[in-house]
PDB file of C-alpha atoms in Angstrom:
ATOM      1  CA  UNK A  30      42.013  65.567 -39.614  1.00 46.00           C
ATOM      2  CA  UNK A  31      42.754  64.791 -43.696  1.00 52.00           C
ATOM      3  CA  UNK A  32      44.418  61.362 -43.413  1.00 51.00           C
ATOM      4  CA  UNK A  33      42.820  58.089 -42.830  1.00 51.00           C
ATOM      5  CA  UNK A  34      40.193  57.337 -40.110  1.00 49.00           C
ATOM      6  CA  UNK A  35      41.144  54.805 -38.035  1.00 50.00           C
ATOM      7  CA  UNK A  36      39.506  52.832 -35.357  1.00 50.00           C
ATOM      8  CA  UNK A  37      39.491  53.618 -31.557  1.00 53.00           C
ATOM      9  CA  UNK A  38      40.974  49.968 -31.182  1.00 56.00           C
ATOM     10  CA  UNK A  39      43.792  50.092 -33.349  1.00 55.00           C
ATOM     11  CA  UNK A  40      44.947  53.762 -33.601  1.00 56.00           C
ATOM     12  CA  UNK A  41      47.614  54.589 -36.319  1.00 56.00           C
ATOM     13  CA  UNK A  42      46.059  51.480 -38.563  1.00 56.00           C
ATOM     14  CA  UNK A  43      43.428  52.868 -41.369  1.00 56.00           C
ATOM     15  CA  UNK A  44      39.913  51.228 -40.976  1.00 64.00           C
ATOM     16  CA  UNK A  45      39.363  48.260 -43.280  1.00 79.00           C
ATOM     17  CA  UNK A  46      36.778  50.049 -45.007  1.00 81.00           C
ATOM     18  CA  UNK A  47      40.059  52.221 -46.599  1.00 82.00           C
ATOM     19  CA  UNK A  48      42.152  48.940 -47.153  1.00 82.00           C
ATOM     20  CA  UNK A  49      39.450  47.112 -48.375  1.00 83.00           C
ATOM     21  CA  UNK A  50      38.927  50.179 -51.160  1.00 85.00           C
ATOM     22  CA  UNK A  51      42.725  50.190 -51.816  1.00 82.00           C
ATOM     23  CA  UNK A  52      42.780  46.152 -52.689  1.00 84.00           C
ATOM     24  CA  UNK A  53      39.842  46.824 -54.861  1.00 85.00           C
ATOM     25  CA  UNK A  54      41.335  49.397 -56.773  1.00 84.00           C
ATOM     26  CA  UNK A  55      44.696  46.968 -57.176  1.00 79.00           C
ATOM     27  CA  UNK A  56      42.723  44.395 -58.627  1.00 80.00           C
ATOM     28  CA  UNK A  57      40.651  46.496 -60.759  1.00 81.00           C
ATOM     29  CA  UNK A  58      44.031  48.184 -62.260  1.00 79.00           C
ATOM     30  CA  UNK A  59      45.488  44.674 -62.324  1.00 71.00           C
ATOM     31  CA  UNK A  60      42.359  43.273 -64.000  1.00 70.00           C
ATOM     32  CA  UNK A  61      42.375  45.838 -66.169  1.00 74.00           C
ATOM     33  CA  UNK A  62      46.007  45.658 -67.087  1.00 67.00           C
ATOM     34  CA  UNK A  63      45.965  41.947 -68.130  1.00 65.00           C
ATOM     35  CA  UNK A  64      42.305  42.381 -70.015  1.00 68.00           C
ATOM     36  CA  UNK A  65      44.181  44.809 -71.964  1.00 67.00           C
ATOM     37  CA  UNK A  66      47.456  42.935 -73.060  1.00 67.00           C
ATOM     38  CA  UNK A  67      45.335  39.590 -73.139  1.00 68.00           C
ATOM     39  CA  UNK A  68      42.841  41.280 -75.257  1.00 75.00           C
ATOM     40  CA  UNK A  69      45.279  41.372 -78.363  1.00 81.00           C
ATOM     41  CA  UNK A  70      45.059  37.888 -79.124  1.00 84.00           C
ATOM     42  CA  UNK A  71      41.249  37.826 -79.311  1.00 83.00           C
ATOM     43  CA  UNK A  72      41.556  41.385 -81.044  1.00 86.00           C
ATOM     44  CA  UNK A  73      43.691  39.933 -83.791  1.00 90.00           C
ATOM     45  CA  UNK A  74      41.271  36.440 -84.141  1.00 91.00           C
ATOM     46  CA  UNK A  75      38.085  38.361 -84.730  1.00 91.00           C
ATOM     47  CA  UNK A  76      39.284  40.952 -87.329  1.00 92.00           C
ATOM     48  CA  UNK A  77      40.750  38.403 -89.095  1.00 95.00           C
ATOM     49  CA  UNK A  78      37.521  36.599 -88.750  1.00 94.00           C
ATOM     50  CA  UNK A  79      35.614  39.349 -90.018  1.00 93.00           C
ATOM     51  CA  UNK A  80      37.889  40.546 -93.234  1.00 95.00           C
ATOM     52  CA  UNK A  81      37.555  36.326 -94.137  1.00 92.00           C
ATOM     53  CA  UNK A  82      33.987  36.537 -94.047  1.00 92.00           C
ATOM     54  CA  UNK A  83      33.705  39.917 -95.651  1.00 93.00           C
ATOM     55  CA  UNK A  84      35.699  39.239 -98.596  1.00 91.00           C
ATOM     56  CA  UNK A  85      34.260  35.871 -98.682  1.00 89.00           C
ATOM     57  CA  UNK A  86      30.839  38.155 -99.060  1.00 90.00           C
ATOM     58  CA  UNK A  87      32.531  40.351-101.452  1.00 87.00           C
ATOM     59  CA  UNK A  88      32.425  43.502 -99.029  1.00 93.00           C
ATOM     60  CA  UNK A  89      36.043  44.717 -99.917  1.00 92.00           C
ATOM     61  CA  UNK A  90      35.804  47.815 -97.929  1.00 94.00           C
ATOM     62  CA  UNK A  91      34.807  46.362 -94.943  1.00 95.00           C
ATOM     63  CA  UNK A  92      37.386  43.565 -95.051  1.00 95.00           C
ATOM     64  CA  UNK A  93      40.607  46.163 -96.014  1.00 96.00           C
ATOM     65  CA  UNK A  94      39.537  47.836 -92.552  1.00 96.00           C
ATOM     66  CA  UNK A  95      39.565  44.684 -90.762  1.00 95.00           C
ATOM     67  CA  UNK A  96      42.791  43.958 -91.940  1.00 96.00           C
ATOM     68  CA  UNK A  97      44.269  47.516 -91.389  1.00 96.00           C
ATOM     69  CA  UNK A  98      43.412  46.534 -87.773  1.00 96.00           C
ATOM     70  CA  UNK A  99      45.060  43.164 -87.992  1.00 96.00           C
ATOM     71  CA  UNK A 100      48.178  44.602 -89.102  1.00 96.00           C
ATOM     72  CA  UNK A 101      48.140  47.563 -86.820  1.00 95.00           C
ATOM     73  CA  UNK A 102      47.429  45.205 -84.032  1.00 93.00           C
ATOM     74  CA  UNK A 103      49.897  42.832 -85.019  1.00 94.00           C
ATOM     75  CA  UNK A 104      51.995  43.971 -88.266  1.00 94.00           C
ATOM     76  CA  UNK A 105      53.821  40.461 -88.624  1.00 95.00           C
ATOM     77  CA  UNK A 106      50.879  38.783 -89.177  1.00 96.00           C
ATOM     78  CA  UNK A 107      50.557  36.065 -91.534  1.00 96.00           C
ATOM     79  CA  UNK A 108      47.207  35.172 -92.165  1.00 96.00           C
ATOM     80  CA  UNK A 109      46.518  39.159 -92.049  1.00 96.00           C
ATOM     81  CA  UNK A 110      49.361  39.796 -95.367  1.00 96.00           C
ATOM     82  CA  UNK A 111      47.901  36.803 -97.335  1.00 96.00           C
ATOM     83  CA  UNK A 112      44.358  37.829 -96.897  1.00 96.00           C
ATOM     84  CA  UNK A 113      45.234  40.964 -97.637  1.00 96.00           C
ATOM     85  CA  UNK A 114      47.002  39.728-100.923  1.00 95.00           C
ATOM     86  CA  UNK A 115      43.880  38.116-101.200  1.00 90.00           C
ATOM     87  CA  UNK A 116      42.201  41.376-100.788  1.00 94.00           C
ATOM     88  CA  UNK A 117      44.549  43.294-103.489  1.00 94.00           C
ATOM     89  CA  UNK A 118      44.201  40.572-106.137  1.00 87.00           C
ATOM     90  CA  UNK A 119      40.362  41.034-106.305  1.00 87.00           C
ATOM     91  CA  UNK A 120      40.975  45.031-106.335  1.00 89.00           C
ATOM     92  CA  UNK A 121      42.895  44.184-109.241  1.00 86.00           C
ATOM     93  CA  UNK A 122      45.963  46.412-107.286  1.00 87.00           C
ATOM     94  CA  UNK A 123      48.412  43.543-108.268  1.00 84.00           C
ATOM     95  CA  UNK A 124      51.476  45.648-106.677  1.00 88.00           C
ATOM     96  CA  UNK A 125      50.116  45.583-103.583  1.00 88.00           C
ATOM     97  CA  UNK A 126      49.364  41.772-103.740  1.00 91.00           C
ATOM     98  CA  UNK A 127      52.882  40.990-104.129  1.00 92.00           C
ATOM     99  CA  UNK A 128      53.633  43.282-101.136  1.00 94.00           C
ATOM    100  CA  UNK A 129      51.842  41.076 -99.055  1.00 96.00           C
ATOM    101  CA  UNK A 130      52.444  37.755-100.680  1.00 94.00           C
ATOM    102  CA  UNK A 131      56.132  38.257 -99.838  1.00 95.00           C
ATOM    103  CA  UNK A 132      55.503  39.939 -96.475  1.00 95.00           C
ATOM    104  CA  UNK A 133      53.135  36.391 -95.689  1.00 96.00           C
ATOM    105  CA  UNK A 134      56.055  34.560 -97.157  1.00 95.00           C
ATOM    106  CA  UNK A 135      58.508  36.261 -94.424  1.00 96.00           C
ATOM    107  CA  UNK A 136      56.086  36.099 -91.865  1.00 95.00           C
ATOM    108  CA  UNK A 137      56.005  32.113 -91.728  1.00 94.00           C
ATOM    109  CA  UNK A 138      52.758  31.778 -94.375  1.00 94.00           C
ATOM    110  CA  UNK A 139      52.486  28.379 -96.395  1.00 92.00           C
ATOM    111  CA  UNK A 140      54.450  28.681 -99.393  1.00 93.00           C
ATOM    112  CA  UNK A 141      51.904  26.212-100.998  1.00 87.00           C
ATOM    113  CA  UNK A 142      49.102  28.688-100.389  1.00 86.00           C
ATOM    114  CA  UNK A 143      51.127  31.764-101.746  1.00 91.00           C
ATOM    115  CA  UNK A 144      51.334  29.804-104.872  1.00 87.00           C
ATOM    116  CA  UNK A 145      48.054  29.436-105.193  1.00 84.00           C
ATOM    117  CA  UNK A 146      47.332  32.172-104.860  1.00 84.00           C
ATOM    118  CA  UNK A 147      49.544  33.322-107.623  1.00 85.00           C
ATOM    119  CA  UNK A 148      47.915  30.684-109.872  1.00 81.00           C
ATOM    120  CA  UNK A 149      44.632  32.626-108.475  1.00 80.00           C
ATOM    121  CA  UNK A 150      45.941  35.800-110.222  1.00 83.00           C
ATOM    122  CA  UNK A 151      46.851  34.382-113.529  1.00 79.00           C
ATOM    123  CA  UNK A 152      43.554  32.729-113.495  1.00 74.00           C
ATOM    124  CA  UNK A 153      41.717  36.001-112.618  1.00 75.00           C
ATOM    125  CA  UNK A 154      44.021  37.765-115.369  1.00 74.00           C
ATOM    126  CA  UNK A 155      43.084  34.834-117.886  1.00 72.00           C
ATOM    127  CA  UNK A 156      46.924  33.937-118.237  1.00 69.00           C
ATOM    128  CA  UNK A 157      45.643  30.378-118.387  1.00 67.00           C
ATOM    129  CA  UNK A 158      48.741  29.425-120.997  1.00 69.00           C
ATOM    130  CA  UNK A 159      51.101  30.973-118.036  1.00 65.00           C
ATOM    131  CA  UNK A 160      49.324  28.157-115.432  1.00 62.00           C
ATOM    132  CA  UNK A 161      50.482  25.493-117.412  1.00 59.00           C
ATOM    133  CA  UNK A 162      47.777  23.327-117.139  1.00 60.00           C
ATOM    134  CA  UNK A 163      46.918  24.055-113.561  1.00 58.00           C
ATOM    135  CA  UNK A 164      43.597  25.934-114.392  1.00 57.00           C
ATOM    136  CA  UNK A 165      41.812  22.596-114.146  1.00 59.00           C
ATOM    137  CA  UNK A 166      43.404  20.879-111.011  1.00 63.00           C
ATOM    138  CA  UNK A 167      42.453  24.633-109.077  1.00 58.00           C
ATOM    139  CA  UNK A 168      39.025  23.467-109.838  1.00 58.00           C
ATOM    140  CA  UNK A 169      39.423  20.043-109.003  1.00 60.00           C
ATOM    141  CA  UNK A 170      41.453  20.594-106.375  1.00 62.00           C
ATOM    142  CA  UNK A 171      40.680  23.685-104.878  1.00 60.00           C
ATOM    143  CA  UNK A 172      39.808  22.410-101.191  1.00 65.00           C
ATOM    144  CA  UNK A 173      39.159  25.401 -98.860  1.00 68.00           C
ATOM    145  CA  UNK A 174      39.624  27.756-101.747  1.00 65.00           C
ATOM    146  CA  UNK A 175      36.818  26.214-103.807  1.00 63.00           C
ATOM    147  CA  UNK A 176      35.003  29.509-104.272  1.00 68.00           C
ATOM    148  CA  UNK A 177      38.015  31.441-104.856  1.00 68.00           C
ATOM    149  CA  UNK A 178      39.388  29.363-107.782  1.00 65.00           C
ATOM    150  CA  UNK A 179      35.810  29.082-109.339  1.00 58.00           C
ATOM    151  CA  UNK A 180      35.357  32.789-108.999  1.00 68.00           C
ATOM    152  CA  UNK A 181      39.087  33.206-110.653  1.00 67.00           C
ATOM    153  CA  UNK A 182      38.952  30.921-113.398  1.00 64.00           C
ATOM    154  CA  UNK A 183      35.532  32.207-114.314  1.00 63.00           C
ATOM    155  CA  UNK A 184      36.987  36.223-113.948  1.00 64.00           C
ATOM    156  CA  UNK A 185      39.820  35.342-116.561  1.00 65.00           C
ATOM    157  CA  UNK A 186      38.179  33.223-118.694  1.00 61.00           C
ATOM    158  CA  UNK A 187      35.339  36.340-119.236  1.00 60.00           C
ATOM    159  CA  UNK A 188      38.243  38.336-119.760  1.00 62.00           C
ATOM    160  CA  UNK A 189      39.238  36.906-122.362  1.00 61.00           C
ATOM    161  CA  UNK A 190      35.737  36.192-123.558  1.00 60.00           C
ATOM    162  CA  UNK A 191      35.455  32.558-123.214  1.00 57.00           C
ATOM    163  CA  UNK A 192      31.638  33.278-122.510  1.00 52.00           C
ATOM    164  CA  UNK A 193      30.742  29.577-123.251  1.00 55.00           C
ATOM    165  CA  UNK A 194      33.345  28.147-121.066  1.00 52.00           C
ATOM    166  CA  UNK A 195      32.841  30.250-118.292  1.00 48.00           C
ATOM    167  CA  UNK A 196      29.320  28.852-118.122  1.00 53.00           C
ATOM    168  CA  UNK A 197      30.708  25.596-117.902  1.00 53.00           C
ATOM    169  CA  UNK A 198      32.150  26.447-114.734  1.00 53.00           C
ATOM    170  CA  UNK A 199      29.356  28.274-113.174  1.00 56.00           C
TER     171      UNK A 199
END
């Protein structure tokens, strides 16, 4: 006999033993099915997570593979292109930048933020003449990018070996 036992009151019905291993392998596949396209989301939130706190720590390498996941995860992602524009502009790879400051732009990004972080780039590339008077109000005003400006403004303006000002800013 190779097919289901069954019982001597019911025969022809499998014992519940059998049917009770079948409905615990449906849910399991079933659990396992929405744990996997639920898991994206989450996924996507802690990567970006981690490549925001990594490049706020300066660990470049560790935040351009979080964000390689982002974007493989989820390749129209916003925050993912500007941070890695964000990413780019501190590698000095200013190509790529734009790549993903336009990319962010298409993707739904704040257009006030891309700016920004354009103004970020001259700053770092001590174009201050090209910011038109902005390289004060990104210090004054630099709300959640506060470290970012001041980091920026401080990389351009040792560039172009304004030692004494710089120290005015650290």
């Amino acid at each position: 006999m190779t097919g289901p036992s069954t019982t001597a009151e019911n025969p022809g019905k499998p014992d519940s033993e059998t049917t009770r291993r079948k409905r615990w392998m449906a849910v399991m596949i079933l659990g396992l099915v929405i744990a996997l396209f639920g898991a994206r989301p989450a996924l996507v939130s802690y990567h970006l997570w981690q490549a925001g706190e990594k490049l706020r720590q300066h660990h470049t390498p560790l935040a351009e593979l979080h964000l390689a996941r982002v974007l493989e995860l989820d390749p129209q992602n916003a925050k993912g292109h500007f941070l890695f524009a964000r990413l780019r502009r501190k590698q000095g790879s200013f190509d790529g930048m734009h790549e993903h400051l336009e990319a962010a732009l298409k993707a739904g990004f704040s257009v006030e933020r891309l700016d920004r972080e354009q103004q970020f780039l001259l700053a770092q590339t001590g174009q201050f003449r090209d910011l038109k008077g902005f390289a004060g109000e990104l210090l004054i005003d630099a709300g959640e990018d506060g470290p970012e400006a001041c980091e920026a403004v401080v990389n351009g303006m040792m560039l172009t070996y304004q030692l004494s000002a710089a120290s005015g800013v650290i």
